[in-house]
Amino acid sequence: MTSPLRTAVIGVGYLGRFHAQKYADLGDSELVGVVDTDSERLAAACEELDVPGFTDYREILGQADAVSIVVPTAKHYEITRACLEADCHVLVEKPFTSSVEEATELIDLARQKQRIVQVGLLERFNSAFCALMQGLETPRFIEVHRLAPWTPRGAEIDVTLDLMIHDIDLALTVVGEDPHEIRASGAAVIGDTLDIANARLEFPGGCVANVTASRLSRRSERRMRVFQHHSCYALDLHKRELDRYRLREGDAPPSERIEHTTEAFQETDSLREEIHHFIDCIRQGTEPMVRGEDGLRALRTALEVTRRMRETDAS
């Protein structure tokens, strides 16, 4: 019987603590330690999970086979690079890095070291989105809204990298292409970073995606609609519901030929599935669903959306 993978979590704030709980709970994982520069947070996580704690991530290198990196984006490159150089497989939260150049370098390093880099774009593991992908043929128009109430967590980066990047990744996945034209507008309301954003992504094959994100909403909403010839899919990512609308063949008016079905999916723990998938890929030597290359594509597009918004704001 193979031994459990030695795992660790670097950064045990709000989201990192959930990562640590999943690793501790999975049978194929032995959580060997957690890391955080905040001594109070670190002590709470160590007490809850009964594992050693470290204030410097370098102390865990060599002790773990795989790590989750759940720290502010500005530290992703430095810590991911150090972990890869120490022969660790890495699950790094989104956005992958702060720049395209950093992400490209890490992908090259992971390839050289023959280690997995998986990027934490969690919506890919949403059961309703997985069902949506099975029915698509040639999408022509995509509309996505992601709204959330204000919270200081993540406010140090633009909403494009905090929230919208999830839906950019979903749109790129649905279309299977990178956009060749981007138009965008947005606004900074609370501070200096963008809090509201809208982007129009135009793809070489003719598909258009209209993506909106706000972290100033009174309620949370994560909805996506995909239109293609004679059909439409309406997806509620929060409730995990998928509505399908199809136009039947016949001579009756279109309004009388529309078939509508709704499928509700059992609520699952997407983070647990993401981490379990990460471990499985390490065990089996397979590529993860969300590779470093996917994180790079989403990052490149999100940064370009941000740049276009800044240009519009400056003019």
PDB file of C-alpha atoms in Angstrom:
ATOM      1  CA  MET A   1       0.000   0.000   0.000  1.00  0.00           C
ATOM      2  CA  THR A   2       1.385   3.401  -0.964  1.00  0.00           C
ATOM      3  CA  SER A   3       2.019   5.927   1.774  1.00  0.00           C
ATOM      4  CA  PRO A   4      -0.100   9.105   1.918  1.00  0.00           C
ATOM      5  CA  LEU A   5       1.372  12.158   0.235  1.00  0.00           C
ATOM      6  CA  ARG A   6       3.007  14.557   2.649  1.00  0.00           C
ATOM      7  CA  THR A   7       1.071  17.818   2.248  1.00  0.00           C
ATOM      8  CA  ALA A   8       1.292  21.333   3.646  1.00  0.00           C
ATOM      9  CA  VAL A   9      -0.535  24.642   3.367  1.00  0.00           C
ATOM     10  CA  ILE A  10       1.258  27.974   3.132  1.00  0.00           C
ATOM     11  CA  GLY A  11      -1.118  30.662   4.311  1.00  0.00           C
ATOM     12  CA  VAL A  12      -3.929  29.707   6.699  1.00  0.00           C
ATOM     13  CA  GLY A  13      -6.149  32.767   6.523  1.00  0.00           C
ATOM     14  CA  TYR A  14      -9.820  32.493   5.593  1.00  0.00           C
ATOM     15  CA  LEU A  15      -9.387  30.274   2.522  1.00  0.00           C
ATOM     16  CA  GLY A  16      -6.095  28.628   3.455  1.00  0.00           C
ATOM     17  CA  ARG A  17      -7.606  27.175   6.602  1.00  0.00           C
ATOM     18  CA  PHE A  18     -10.198  25.391   4.463  1.00  0.00           C
ATOM     19  CA  HIS A  19      -7.381  23.979   2.318  1.00  0.00           C
ATOM     20  CA  ALA A  20      -5.684  22.652   5.445  1.00  0.00           C
ATOM     21  CA  GLN A  21      -8.915  21.056   6.700  1.00  0.00           C
ATOM     22  CA  LYS A  22      -9.393  19.211   3.396  1.00  0.00           C
ATOM     23  CA  TYR A  23      -5.838  17.875   3.352  1.00  0.00           C
ATOM     24  CA  ALA A  24      -6.186  16.730   6.951  1.00  0.00           C
ATOM     25  CA  ASP A  25      -9.441  14.947   6.129  1.00  0.00           C
ATOM     26  CA  LEU A  26      -8.352  13.147   2.948  1.00  0.00           C
ATOM     27  CA  GLY A  27      -7.092   9.595   3.410  1.00  0.00           C
ATOM     28  CA  ASP A  28      -4.403   9.943   0.733  1.00  0.00           C
ATOM     29  CA  SER A  29      -2.900  12.994   2.425  1.00  0.00           C
ATOM     30  CA  GLU A  30      -0.795  13.432   5.543  1.00  0.00           C
ATOM     31  CA  LEU A  31      -0.854  17.094   6.544  1.00  0.00           C
ATOM     32  CA  VAL A  32       2.664  17.616   7.883  1.00  0.00           C
ATOM     33  CA  GLY A  33       2.448  21.312   8.660  1.00  0.00           C
ATOM     34  CA  VAL A  34       0.957  24.735   8.049  1.00  0.00           C
ATOM     35  CA  VAL A  35       2.646  28.084   7.519  1.00  0.00           C
ATOM     36  CA  ASP A  36       1.575  31.642   8.267  1.00  0.00           C
ATOM     37  CA  THR A  37       3.341  34.867   9.222  1.00  0.00           C
ATOM     38  CA  ASP A  38       0.478  35.773  11.558  1.00  0.00           C
ATOM     39  CA  SER A  39       1.261  33.964  14.819  1.00  0.00           C
ATOM     40  CA  GLU A  40      -2.329  34.122  16.082  1.00  0.00           C
ATOM     41  CA  ARG A  41      -3.767  32.584  12.917  1.00  0.00           C
ATOM     42  CA  LEU A  42      -1.018  30.004  12.875  1.00  0.00           C
ATOM     43  CA  ALA A  43      -1.624  28.958  16.486  1.00  0.00           C
ATOM     44  CA  ALA A  44      -5.370  28.567  15.874  1.00  0.00           C
ATOM     45  CA  ALA A  45      -4.792  26.359  12.810  1.00  0.00           C
ATOM     46  CA  CYS A  46      -2.184  24.234  14.582  1.00  0.00           C
ATOM     47  CA  GLU A  47      -4.485  23.671  17.553  1.00  0.00           C
ATOM     48  CA  GLU A  48      -7.456  22.785  15.347  1.00  0.00           C
ATOM     49  CA  LEU A  49      -5.546  20.387  13.087  1.00  0.00           C
ATOM     50  CA  ASP A  50      -2.912  19.134  15.551  1.00  0.00           C
ATOM     51  CA  VAL A  51      -0.014  19.767  13.167  1.00  0.00           C
ATOM     52  CA  PRO A  52       3.266  21.673  13.440  1.00  0.00           C
ATOM     53  CA  GLY A  53       3.289  25.328  12.437  1.00  0.00           C
ATOM     54  CA  PHE A  54       5.963  27.506  10.853  1.00  0.00           C
ATOM     55  CA  THR A  55       6.240  31.241  10.311  1.00  0.00           C
ATOM     56  CA  ASP A  56       8.684  30.915   7.393  1.00  0.00           C
ATOM     57  CA  TYR A  57       7.626  28.818   4.390  1.00  0.00           C
ATOM     58  CA  ARG A  58      11.235  27.760   3.812  1.00  0.00           C
ATOM     59  CA  GLU A  59      11.002  25.618   6.946  1.00  0.00           C
ATOM     60  CA  ILE A  60       8.456  23.316   5.321  1.00  0.00           C
ATOM     61  CA  LEU A  61      10.476  22.746   2.141  1.00  0.00           C
ATOM     62  CA  GLY A  62      11.824  19.210   2.008  1.00  0.00           C
ATOM     63  CA  GLN A  63       9.146  17.987   4.421  1.00  0.00           C
ATOM     64  CA  ALA A  64       6.226  18.031   1.959  1.00  0.00           C
ATOM     65  CA  ASP A  65       5.563  16.399  -1.400  1.00  0.00           C
ATOM     66  CA  ALA A  66       2.726  18.782  -2.285  1.00  0.00           C
ATOM     67  CA  VAL A  67       1.647  22.206  -1.056  1.00  0.00           C
ATOM     68  CA  SER A  68      -1.225  24.631  -1.368  1.00  0.00           C
ATOM     69  CA  ILE A  69      -0.161  28.268  -1.612  1.00  0.00           C
ATOM     70  CA  VAL A  70      -2.888  30.538  -0.259  1.00  0.00           C
ATOM     71  CA  VAL A  71      -1.154  33.876   0.305  1.00  0.00           C
ATOM     72  CA  PRO A  72      -1.552  37.356  -1.229  1.00  0.00           C
ATOM     73  CA  THR A  73      -0.950  37.360  -4.987  1.00  0.00           C
ATOM     74  CA  ALA A  74       2.231  39.416  -4.716  1.00  0.00           C
ATOM     75  CA  LYS A  75       3.934  36.449  -2.981  1.00  0.00           C
ATOM     76  CA  HIS A  76       2.733  33.710  -5.371  1.00  0.00           C
ATOM     77  CA  TYR A  77       5.741  33.827  -7.663  1.00  0.00           C
ATOM     78  CA  GLU A  78       8.403  33.766  -4.946  1.00  0.00           C
ATOM     79  CA  ILE A  79       6.835  30.955  -2.935  1.00  0.00           C
ATOM     80  CA  THR A  80       5.758  28.830  -5.909  1.00  0.00           C
ATOM     81  CA  ARG A  81       9.257  29.054  -7.366  1.00  0.00           C
ATOM     82  CA  ALA A  82      10.854  28.013  -4.073  1.00  0.00           C
ATOM     83  CA  CYS A  83       8.467  25.063  -3.713  1.00  0.00           C
ATOM     84  CA  LEU A  84       9.105  23.840  -7.264  1.00  0.00           C
ATOM     85  CA  GLU A  85      12.856  24.117  -6.758  1.00  0.00           C
ATOM     86  CA  ALA A  86      12.400  21.947  -3.648  1.00  0.00           C
ATOM     87  CA  ASP A  87      10.624  19.340  -5.831  1.00  0.00           C
ATOM     88  CA  CYS A  88       7.139  20.056  -4.457  1.00  0.00           C
ATOM     89  CA  HIS A  89       3.960  19.810  -6.501  1.00  0.00           C
ATOM     90  CA  VAL A  90       1.995  23.053  -6.155  1.00  0.00           C
ATOM     91  CA  LEU A  91      -1.654  24.064  -5.995  1.00  0.00           C
ATOM     92  CA  VAL A  92      -1.590  27.872  -6.085  1.00  0.00           C
ATOM     93  CA  GLU A  93      -4.687  29.969  -5.588  1.00  0.00           C
ATOM     94  CA  LYS A  94      -5.856  32.330  -8.317  1.00  0.00           C
ATOM     95  CA  PRO A  95      -4.654  34.595  -9.771  1.00  0.00           C
ATOM     96  CA  PHE A  96      -1.625  32.487 -10.708  1.00  0.00           C
ATOM     97  CA  THR A  97       0.875  35.349 -10.320  1.00  0.00           C
ATOM     98  CA  SER A  98       1.048  39.125 -10.658  1.00  0.00           C
ATOM     99  CA  SER A  99       2.404  39.088 -14.212  1.00  0.00           C
ATOM    100  CA  VAL A 100       2.450  37.015 -17.396  1.00  0.00           C
ATOM    101  CA  GLU A 101       6.246  36.836 -17.237  1.00  0.00           C
ATOM    102  CA  GLU A 102       6.203  35.331 -13.743  1.00  0.00           C
ATOM    103  CA  ALA A 103       3.563  32.758 -14.699  1.00  0.00           C
ATOM    104  CA  THR A 104       5.474  31.757 -17.846  1.00  0.00           C
ATOM    105  CA  GLU A 105       8.672  31.268 -15.881  1.00  0.00           C
ATOM    106  CA  LEU A 106       6.931  29.057 -13.307  1.00  0.00           C
ATOM    107  CA  ILE A 107       5.364  26.901 -16.026  1.00  0.00           C
ATOM    108  CA  ASP A 108       8.793  26.379 -17.579  1.00  0.00           C
ATOM    109  CA  LEU A 109      10.303  25.530 -14.189  1.00  0.00           C
ATOM    110  CA  ALA A 110       7.529  23.038 -13.384  1.00  0.00           C
ATOM    111  CA  ARG A 111       8.145  21.343 -16.724  1.00  0.00           C
ATOM    112  CA  GLN A 112      11.874  21.132 -16.036  1.00  0.00           C
ATOM    113  CA  LYS A 113      11.318  19.730 -12.539  1.00  0.00           C
ATOM    114  CA  GLN A 114       8.517  17.418 -13.755  1.00  0.00           C
ATOM    115  CA  ARG A 115       6.176  18.768 -11.111  1.00  0.00           C
ATOM    116  CA  ILE A 116       2.501  19.676 -11.273  1.00  0.00           C
ATOM    117  CA  VAL A 117       1.324  23.258 -10.983  1.00  0.00           C
ATOM    118  CA  GLN A 118      -2.446  23.494 -10.590  1.00  0.00           C
ATOM    119  CA  VAL A 119      -4.182  26.873 -10.352  1.00  0.00           C
ATOM    120  CA  GLY A 120      -7.126  27.307  -7.996  1.00  0.00           C
ATOM    121  CA  LEU A 121      -9.873  28.344 -10.406  1.00  0.00           C
ATOM    122  CA  LEU A 122     -12.515  26.575  -8.373  1.00  0.00           C
ATOM    123  CA  GLU A 123     -15.567  27.005 -10.607  1.00  0.00           C
ATOM    124  CA  ARG A 124     -14.175  24.401 -13.015  1.00  0.00           C
ATOM    125  CA  PHE A 125     -15.141  21.819 -10.377  1.00  0.00           C
ATOM    126  CA  ASN A 126     -18.719  23.093 -10.127  1.00  0.00           C
ATOM    127  CA  SER A 127     -20.937  20.120 -11.047  1.00  0.00           C
ATOM    128  CA  ALA A 128     -23.384  22.293 -13.001  1.00  0.00           C
ATOM    129  CA  PHE A 129     -20.587  23.760 -15.131  1.00  0.00           C
ATOM    130  CA  CYS A 130     -19.225  20.266 -15.816  1.00  0.00           C
ATOM    131  CA  ALA A 131     -22.710  19.267 -17.072  1.00  0.00           C
ATOM    132  CA  LEU A 132     -22.892  22.394 -19.227  1.00  0.00           C
ATOM    133  CA  MET A 133     -19.626  21.477 -20.962  1.00  0.00           C
ATOM    134  CA  GLN A 134     -21.058  18.104 -22.017  1.00  0.00           C
ATOM    135  CA  GLY A 135     -23.861  19.696 -24.073  1.00  0.00           C
ATOM    136  CA  LEU A 136     -22.030  22.483 -25.891  1.00  0.00           C
ATOM    137  CA  GLU A 137     -21.340  22.464 -29.618  1.00  0.00           C
ATOM    138  CA  THR A 138     -20.576  25.907 -31.076  1.00  0.00           C
ATOM    139  CA  PRO A 139     -21.258  28.712 -28.554  1.00  0.00           C
ATOM    140  CA  ARG A 140     -22.071  32.079 -30.164  1.00  0.00           C
ATOM    141  CA  PHE A 141     -22.704  34.356 -27.174  1.00  0.00           C
ATOM    142  CA  ILE A 142     -21.873  34.097 -23.471  1.00  0.00           C
ATOM    143  CA  GLU A 143     -23.152  36.323 -20.683  1.00  0.00           C
ATOM    144  CA  VAL A 144     -21.821  36.090 -17.126  1.00  0.00           C
ATOM    145  CA  HIS A 145     -22.589  38.017 -13.936  1.00  0.00           C
ATOM    146  CA  ARG A 146     -20.642  37.576 -10.707  1.00  0.00           C
ATOM    147  CA  LEU A 147     -21.783  39.843  -7.871  1.00  0.00           C
ATOM    148  CA  ALA A 148     -20.637  39.811  -4.265  1.00  0.00           C
ATOM    149  CA  PRO A 149     -20.993  42.012  -1.167  1.00  0.00           C
ATOM    150  CA  TRP A 150     -18.018  44.122  -0.164  1.00  0.00           C
ATOM    151  CA  THR A 151     -15.318  42.512   1.985  1.00  0.00           C
ATOM    152  CA  PRO A 152     -11.777  43.722   2.656  1.00  0.00           C
ATOM    153  CA  ARG A 153     -10.466  40.261   1.767  1.00  0.00           C
ATOM    154  CA  GLY A 154      -9.013  40.448  -1.738  1.00  0.00           C
ATOM    155  CA  ALA A 155      -9.519  44.217  -1.983  1.00  0.00           C
ATOM    156  CA  GLU A 156      -5.795  44.758  -2.536  1.00  0.00           C
ATOM    157  CA  ILE A 157      -6.227  43.594  -6.145  1.00  0.00           C
ATOM    158  CA  ASP A 158      -8.636  44.709  -8.872  1.00  0.00           C
ATOM    159  CA  VAL A 159     -11.990  42.953  -9.124  1.00  0.00           C
ATOM    160  CA  THR A 160     -10.810  41.563 -12.460  1.00  0.00           C
ATOM    161  CA  LEU A 161      -8.225  39.448 -10.640  1.00  0.00           C
ATOM    162  CA  ASP A 162     -10.303  38.903  -7.514  1.00  0.00           C
ATOM    163  CA  LEU A 163     -13.647  37.791  -9.025  1.00  0.00           C
ATOM    164  CA  MET A 164     -13.854  38.214 -12.789  1.00  0.00           C
ATOM    165  CA  ILE A 165     -10.903  35.921 -13.466  1.00  0.00           C
ATOM    166  CA  HIS A 166     -13.131  32.932 -12.573  1.00  0.00           C
ATOM    167  CA  ASP A 167     -15.561  33.810 -15.350  1.00  0.00           C
ATOM    168  CA  ILE A 168     -12.831  34.713 -17.801  1.00  0.00           C
ATOM    169  CA  ASP A 169     -11.478  31.205 -17.265  1.00  0.00           C
ATOM    170  CA  LEU A 170     -14.949  29.692 -17.759  1.00  0.00           C
ATOM    171  CA  ALA A 171     -15.471  31.670 -20.977  1.00  0.00           C
ATOM    172  CA  LEU A 172     -12.059  30.645 -22.332  1.00  0.00           C
ATOM    173  CA  THR A 173     -12.869  27.031 -21.458  1.00  0.00           C
ATOM    174  CA  VAL A 174     -16.282  27.135 -23.150  1.00  0.00           C
ATOM    175  CA  VAL A 175     -14.973  28.778 -26.332  1.00  0.00           C
ATOM    176  CA  GLY A 176     -11.605  27.005 -26.522  1.00  0.00           C
ATOM    177  CA  GLU A 177      -9.873  30.125 -27.868  1.00  0.00           C
ATOM    178  CA  ASP A 178      -8.189  33.272 -26.592  1.00  0.00           C
ATOM    179  CA  PRO A 179      -9.976  36.562 -27.395  1.00  0.00           C
ATOM    180  CA  HIS A 180      -8.574  38.683 -30.205  1.00  0.00           C
ATOM    181  CA  GLU A 181     -10.448  41.826 -29.173  1.00  0.00           C
ATOM    182  CA  ILE A 182     -11.223  43.142 -25.682  1.00  0.00           C
ATOM    183  CA  ARG A 183     -13.315  46.131 -24.654  1.00  0.00           C
ATOM    184  CA  ALA A 184     -13.763  47.018 -21.010  1.00  0.00           C
ATOM    185  CA  SER A 185     -14.994  49.599 -18.536  1.00  0.00           C
ATOM    186  CA  GLY A 186     -15.055  49.759 -14.769  1.00  0.00           C
ATOM    187  CA  ALA A 187     -14.651  51.879 -11.673  1.00  0.00           C
ATOM    188  CA  ALA A 188     -12.783  52.098  -8.389  1.00  0.00           C
ATOM    189  CA  VAL A 189     -15.268  53.019  -5.662  1.00  0.00           C
ATOM    190  CA  ILE A 190     -14.007  52.037  -2.211  1.00  0.00           C
ATOM    191  CA  GLY A 191     -10.287  52.572  -2.766  1.00  0.00           C
ATOM    192  CA  ASP A 192      -7.734  52.663  -5.574  1.00  0.00           C
ATOM    193  CA  THR A 193      -8.466  49.205  -6.989  1.00  0.00           C
ATOM    194  CA  LEU A 194     -11.310  48.483  -9.405  1.00  0.00           C
ATOM    195  CA  ASP A 195     -14.513  47.296  -7.686  1.00  0.00           C
ATOM    196  CA  ILE A 196     -16.849  47.052 -10.698  1.00  0.00           C
ATOM    197  CA  ALA A 197     -15.909  45.795 -14.147  1.00  0.00           C
ATOM    198  CA  ASN A 198     -17.492  44.835 -17.440  1.00  0.00           C
ATOM    199  CA  ALA A 199     -15.621  43.245 -20.340  1.00  0.00           C
ATOM    200  CA  ARG A 200     -16.589  42.272 -23.875  1.00  0.00           C
ATOM    201  CA  LEU A 201     -14.382  39.488 -25.208  1.00  0.00           C
ATOM    202  CA  GLU A 202     -14.511  38.806 -28.943  1.00  0.00           C
ATOM    203  CA  PHE A 203     -13.093  35.515 -30.202  1.00  0.00           C
ATOM    204  CA  PRO A 204     -11.618  34.595 -33.601  1.00  0.00           C
ATOM    205  CA  GLY A 205     -14.372  32.049 -34.254  1.00  0.00           C
ATOM    206  CA  GLY A 206     -17.100  34.661 -33.841  1.00  0.00           C
ATOM    207  CA  CYS A 207     -18.221  34.011 -30.263  1.00  0.00           C
ATOM    208  CA  VAL A 208     -18.641  37.013 -27.946  1.00  0.00           C
ATOM    209  CA  ALA A 209     -18.550  36.933 -24.138  1.00  0.00           C
ATOM    210  CA  ASN A 210     -19.939  39.742 -22.000  1.00  0.00           C
ATOM    211  CA  VAL A 211     -18.589  39.408 -18.440  1.00  0.00           C
ATOM    212  CA  THR A 212     -19.585  41.559 -15.459  1.00  0.00           C
ATOM    213  CA  ALA A 213     -18.140  41.477 -11.949  1.00  0.00           C
ATOM    214  CA  SER A 214     -18.890  43.583  -8.879  1.00  0.00           C
ATOM    215  CA  ARG A 215     -17.897  43.333  -5.237  1.00  0.00           C
ATOM    216  CA  LEU A 216     -20.326  46.088  -4.197  1.00  0.00           C
ATOM    217  CA  SER A 217     -23.572  44.134  -4.452  1.00  0.00           C
ATOM    218  CA  ARG A 218     -26.128  43.610  -1.687  1.00  0.00           C
ATOM    219  CA  ARG A 219     -26.313  39.906  -2.546  1.00  0.00           C
ATOM    220  CA  SER A 220     -24.165  37.199  -4.071  1.00  0.00           C
ATOM    221  CA  GLU A 221     -24.893  36.051  -7.618  1.00  0.00           C
ATOM    222  CA  ARG A 222     -22.979  33.786 -10.013  1.00  0.00           C
ATOM    223  CA  ARG A 223     -24.877  33.268 -13.249  1.00  0.00           C
ATOM    224  CA  MET A 224     -23.875  32.294 -16.770  1.00  0.00           C
ATOM    225  CA  ARG A 225     -25.836  31.979 -20.020  1.00  0.00           C
ATOM    226  CA  VAL A 226     -24.511  30.362 -23.183  1.00  0.00           C
ATOM    227  CA  PHE A 227     -26.301  30.691 -26.530  1.00  0.00           C
ATOM    228  CA  GLN A 228     -25.738  28.541 -29.593  1.00  0.00           C
ATOM    229  CA  HIS A 229     -27.780  27.606 -32.665  1.00  0.00           C
ATOM    230  CA  HIS A 230     -31.299  26.542 -31.592  1.00  0.00           C
ATOM    231  CA  SER A 231     -30.356  26.249 -27.895  1.00  0.00           C
ATOM    232  CA  CYS A 232     -29.537  28.213 -24.750  1.00  0.00           C
ATOM    233  CA  TYR A 233     -28.108  27.166 -21.388  1.00  0.00           C
ATOM    234  CA  ALA A 234     -28.732  29.172 -18.199  1.00  0.00           C
ATOM    235  CA  LEU A 235     -26.443  28.238 -15.351  1.00  0.00           C
ATOM    236  CA  ASP A 236     -26.715  29.231 -11.699  1.00  0.00           C
ATOM    237  CA  LEU A 237     -23.265  28.450 -10.331  1.00  0.00           C
ATOM    238  CA  HIS A 238     -24.290  29.294  -6.774  1.00  0.00           C
ATOM    239  CA  LYS A 239     -27.344  27.012  -6.674  1.00  0.00           C
ATOM    240  CA  ARG A 240     -25.796  24.442  -9.065  1.00  0.00           C
ATOM    241  CA  GLU A 241     -28.772  24.519 -11.411  1.00  0.00           C
ATOM    242  CA  LEU A 242     -28.736  24.202 -15.191  1.00  0.00           C
ATOM    243  CA  ASP A 243     -31.666  25.234 -17.410  1.00  0.00           C
ATOM    244  CA  ARG A 244     -31.643  23.982 -20.992  1.00  0.00           C
ATOM    245  CA  TYR A 245     -33.754  25.557 -23.749  1.00  0.00           C
ATOM    246  CA  ARG A 246     -33.904  23.824 -27.143  1.00  0.00           C
ATOM    247  CA  LEU A 247     -35.869  24.591 -30.300  1.00  0.00           C
ATOM    248  CA  ARG A 248     -37.627  21.481 -31.658  1.00  0.00           C
ATOM    249  CA  GLU A 249     -38.003  20.882 -35.383  1.00  0.00           C
ATOM    250  CA  GLY A 250     -41.466  21.560 -36.809  1.00  0.00           C
ATOM    251  CA  ASP A 251     -43.767  24.038 -38.498  1.00  0.00           C
ATOM    252  CA  ALA A 252     -45.260  25.599 -35.381  1.00  0.00           C
ATOM    253  CA  PRO A 253     -44.111  29.097 -34.284  1.00  0.00           C
ATOM    254  CA  PRO A 254     -40.762  29.051 -32.424  1.00  0.00           C
ATOM    255  CA  SER A 255     -42.473  30.035 -29.153  1.00  0.00           C
ATOM    256  CA  GLU A 256     -44.424  26.751 -29.293  1.00  0.00           C
ATOM    257  CA  ARG A 257     -41.386  24.614 -30.096  1.00  0.00           C
ATOM    258  CA  ILE A 258     -39.186  25.517 -27.155  1.00  0.00           C
ATOM    259  CA  GLU A 259     -38.308  22.618 -24.856  1.00  0.00           C
ATOM    260  CA  HIS A 260     -37.212  23.580 -21.359  1.00  0.00           C
ATOM    261  CA  THR A 261     -35.631  21.305 -18.777  1.00  0.00           C
ATOM    262  CA  THR A 262     -34.074  22.102 -15.422  1.00  0.00           C
ATOM    263  CA  GLU A 263     -31.483  19.985 -13.675  1.00  0.00           C
ATOM    264  CA  ALA A 264     -30.401  20.606 -10.096  1.00  0.00           C
ATOM    265  CA  PHE A 265     -27.153  19.063  -8.948  1.00  0.00           C
ATOM    266  CA  GLN A 266     -26.412  17.867  -5.459  1.00  0.00           C
ATOM    267  CA  GLU A 267     -24.341  20.342  -3.509  1.00  0.00           C
ATOM    268  CA  THR A 268     -20.758  19.155  -3.390  1.00  0.00           C
ATOM    269  CA  ASP A 269     -17.589  20.427  -1.772  1.00  0.00           C
ATOM    270  CA  SER A 270     -15.777  21.905  -4.773  1.00  0.00           C
ATOM    271  CA  LEU A 271     -12.650  22.710  -2.791  1.00  0.00           C
ATOM    272  CA  ARG A 272     -12.391  19.144  -1.532  1.00  0.00           C
ATOM    273  CA  GLU A 273     -12.836  17.887  -5.100  1.00  0.00           C
ATOM    274  CA  GLU A 274     -10.194  20.299  -6.361  1.00  0.00           C
ATOM    275  CA  ILE A 275      -7.660  19.151  -3.757  1.00  0.00           C
ATOM    276  CA  HIS A 276      -8.534  15.483  -4.244  1.00  0.00           C
ATOM    277  CA  HIS A 277      -8.042  15.959  -8.002  1.00  0.00           C
ATOM    278  CA  PHE A 278      -4.650  17.575  -7.318  1.00  0.00           C
ATOM    279  CA  ILE A 279      -3.535  14.567  -5.275  1.00  0.00           C
ATOM    280  CA  ASP A 280      -4.880  12.109  -7.863  1.00  0.00           C
ATOM    281  CA  CYS A 281      -2.951  13.850 -10.634  1.00  0.00           C
ATOM    282  CA  ILE A 282       0.252  13.595  -8.608  1.00  0.00           C
ATOM    283  CA  ARG A 283      -0.361   9.900  -7.946  1.00  0.00           C
ATOM    284  CA  GLN A 284      -1.246   9.071 -11.537  1.00  0.00           C
ATOM    285  CA  GLY A 285       1.194  11.394 -13.264  1.00  0.00           C
ATOM    286  CA  THR A 286      -1.602  13.127 -15.207  1.00  0.00           C
ATOM    287  CA  GLU A 287      -2.214  16.778 -16.025  1.00  0.00           C
ATOM    288  CA  PRO A 288      -4.664  18.635 -13.796  1.00  0.00           C
ATOM    289  CA  MET A 289      -7.926  20.030 -15.078  1.00  0.00           C
ATOM    290  CA  VAL A 290      -6.646  23.567 -14.434  1.00  0.00           C
ATOM    291  CA  ARG A 291      -3.006  23.593 -15.503  1.00  0.00           C
ATOM    292  CA  GLY A 292      -0.520  26.377 -15.097  1.00  0.00           C
ATOM    293  CA  GLU A 293      -1.127  27.160 -18.769  1.00  0.00           C
ATOM    294  CA  ASP A 294      -4.841  27.663 -18.031  1.00  0.00           C
ATOM    295  CA  GLY A 295      -4.021  29.957 -15.146  1.00  0.00           C
ATOM    296  CA  LEU A 296      -1.707  31.899 -17.461  1.00  0.00           C
ATOM    297  CA  ARG A 297      -4.398  32.315 -20.151  1.00  0.00           C
ATOM    298  CA  ALA A 298      -6.925  33.590 -17.615  1.00  0.00           C
ATOM    299  CA  LEU A 299      -4.322  35.906 -16.062  1.00  0.00           C
ATOM    300  CA  ARG A 300      -3.230  37.324 -19.418  1.00  0.00           C
ATOM    301  CA  THR A 301      -6.832  38.120 -20.366  1.00  0.00           C
ATOM    302  CA  ALA A 302      -7.706  39.573 -16.939  1.00  0.00           C
ATOM    303  CA  LEU A 303      -4.654  41.844 -17.006  1.00  0.00           C
ATOM    304  CA  GLU A 304      -5.567  43.038 -20.496  1.00  0.00           C
ATOM    305  CA  VAL A 305      -9.125  43.755 -19.339  1.00  0.00           C
ATOM    306  CA  THR A 306      -7.676  45.782 -16.451  1.00  0.00           C
ATOM    307  CA  ARG A 307      -5.342  47.666 -18.783  1.00  0.00           C
ATOM    308  CA  ARG A 308      -8.197  48.587 -21.110  1.00  0.00           C
ATOM    309  CA  MET A 309     -10.253  49.852 -18.165  1.00  0.00           C
ATOM    310  CA  ARG A 310      -7.366  51.952 -16.876  1.00  0.00           C
ATOM    311  CA  GLU A 311      -6.894  53.433 -20.350  1.00  0.00           C
ATOM    312  CA  THR A 312     -10.585  54.300 -20.570  1.00  0.00           C
ATOM    313  CA  ASP A 313     -10.528  55.850 -17.087  1.00  0.00           C
ATOM    314  CA  ALA A 314      -7.435  57.923 -17.910  1.00  0.00           C
ATOM    315  CA  SER A 315      -8.991  59.305 -21.087  1.00  0.00           C
TER     316      SER A 315
END
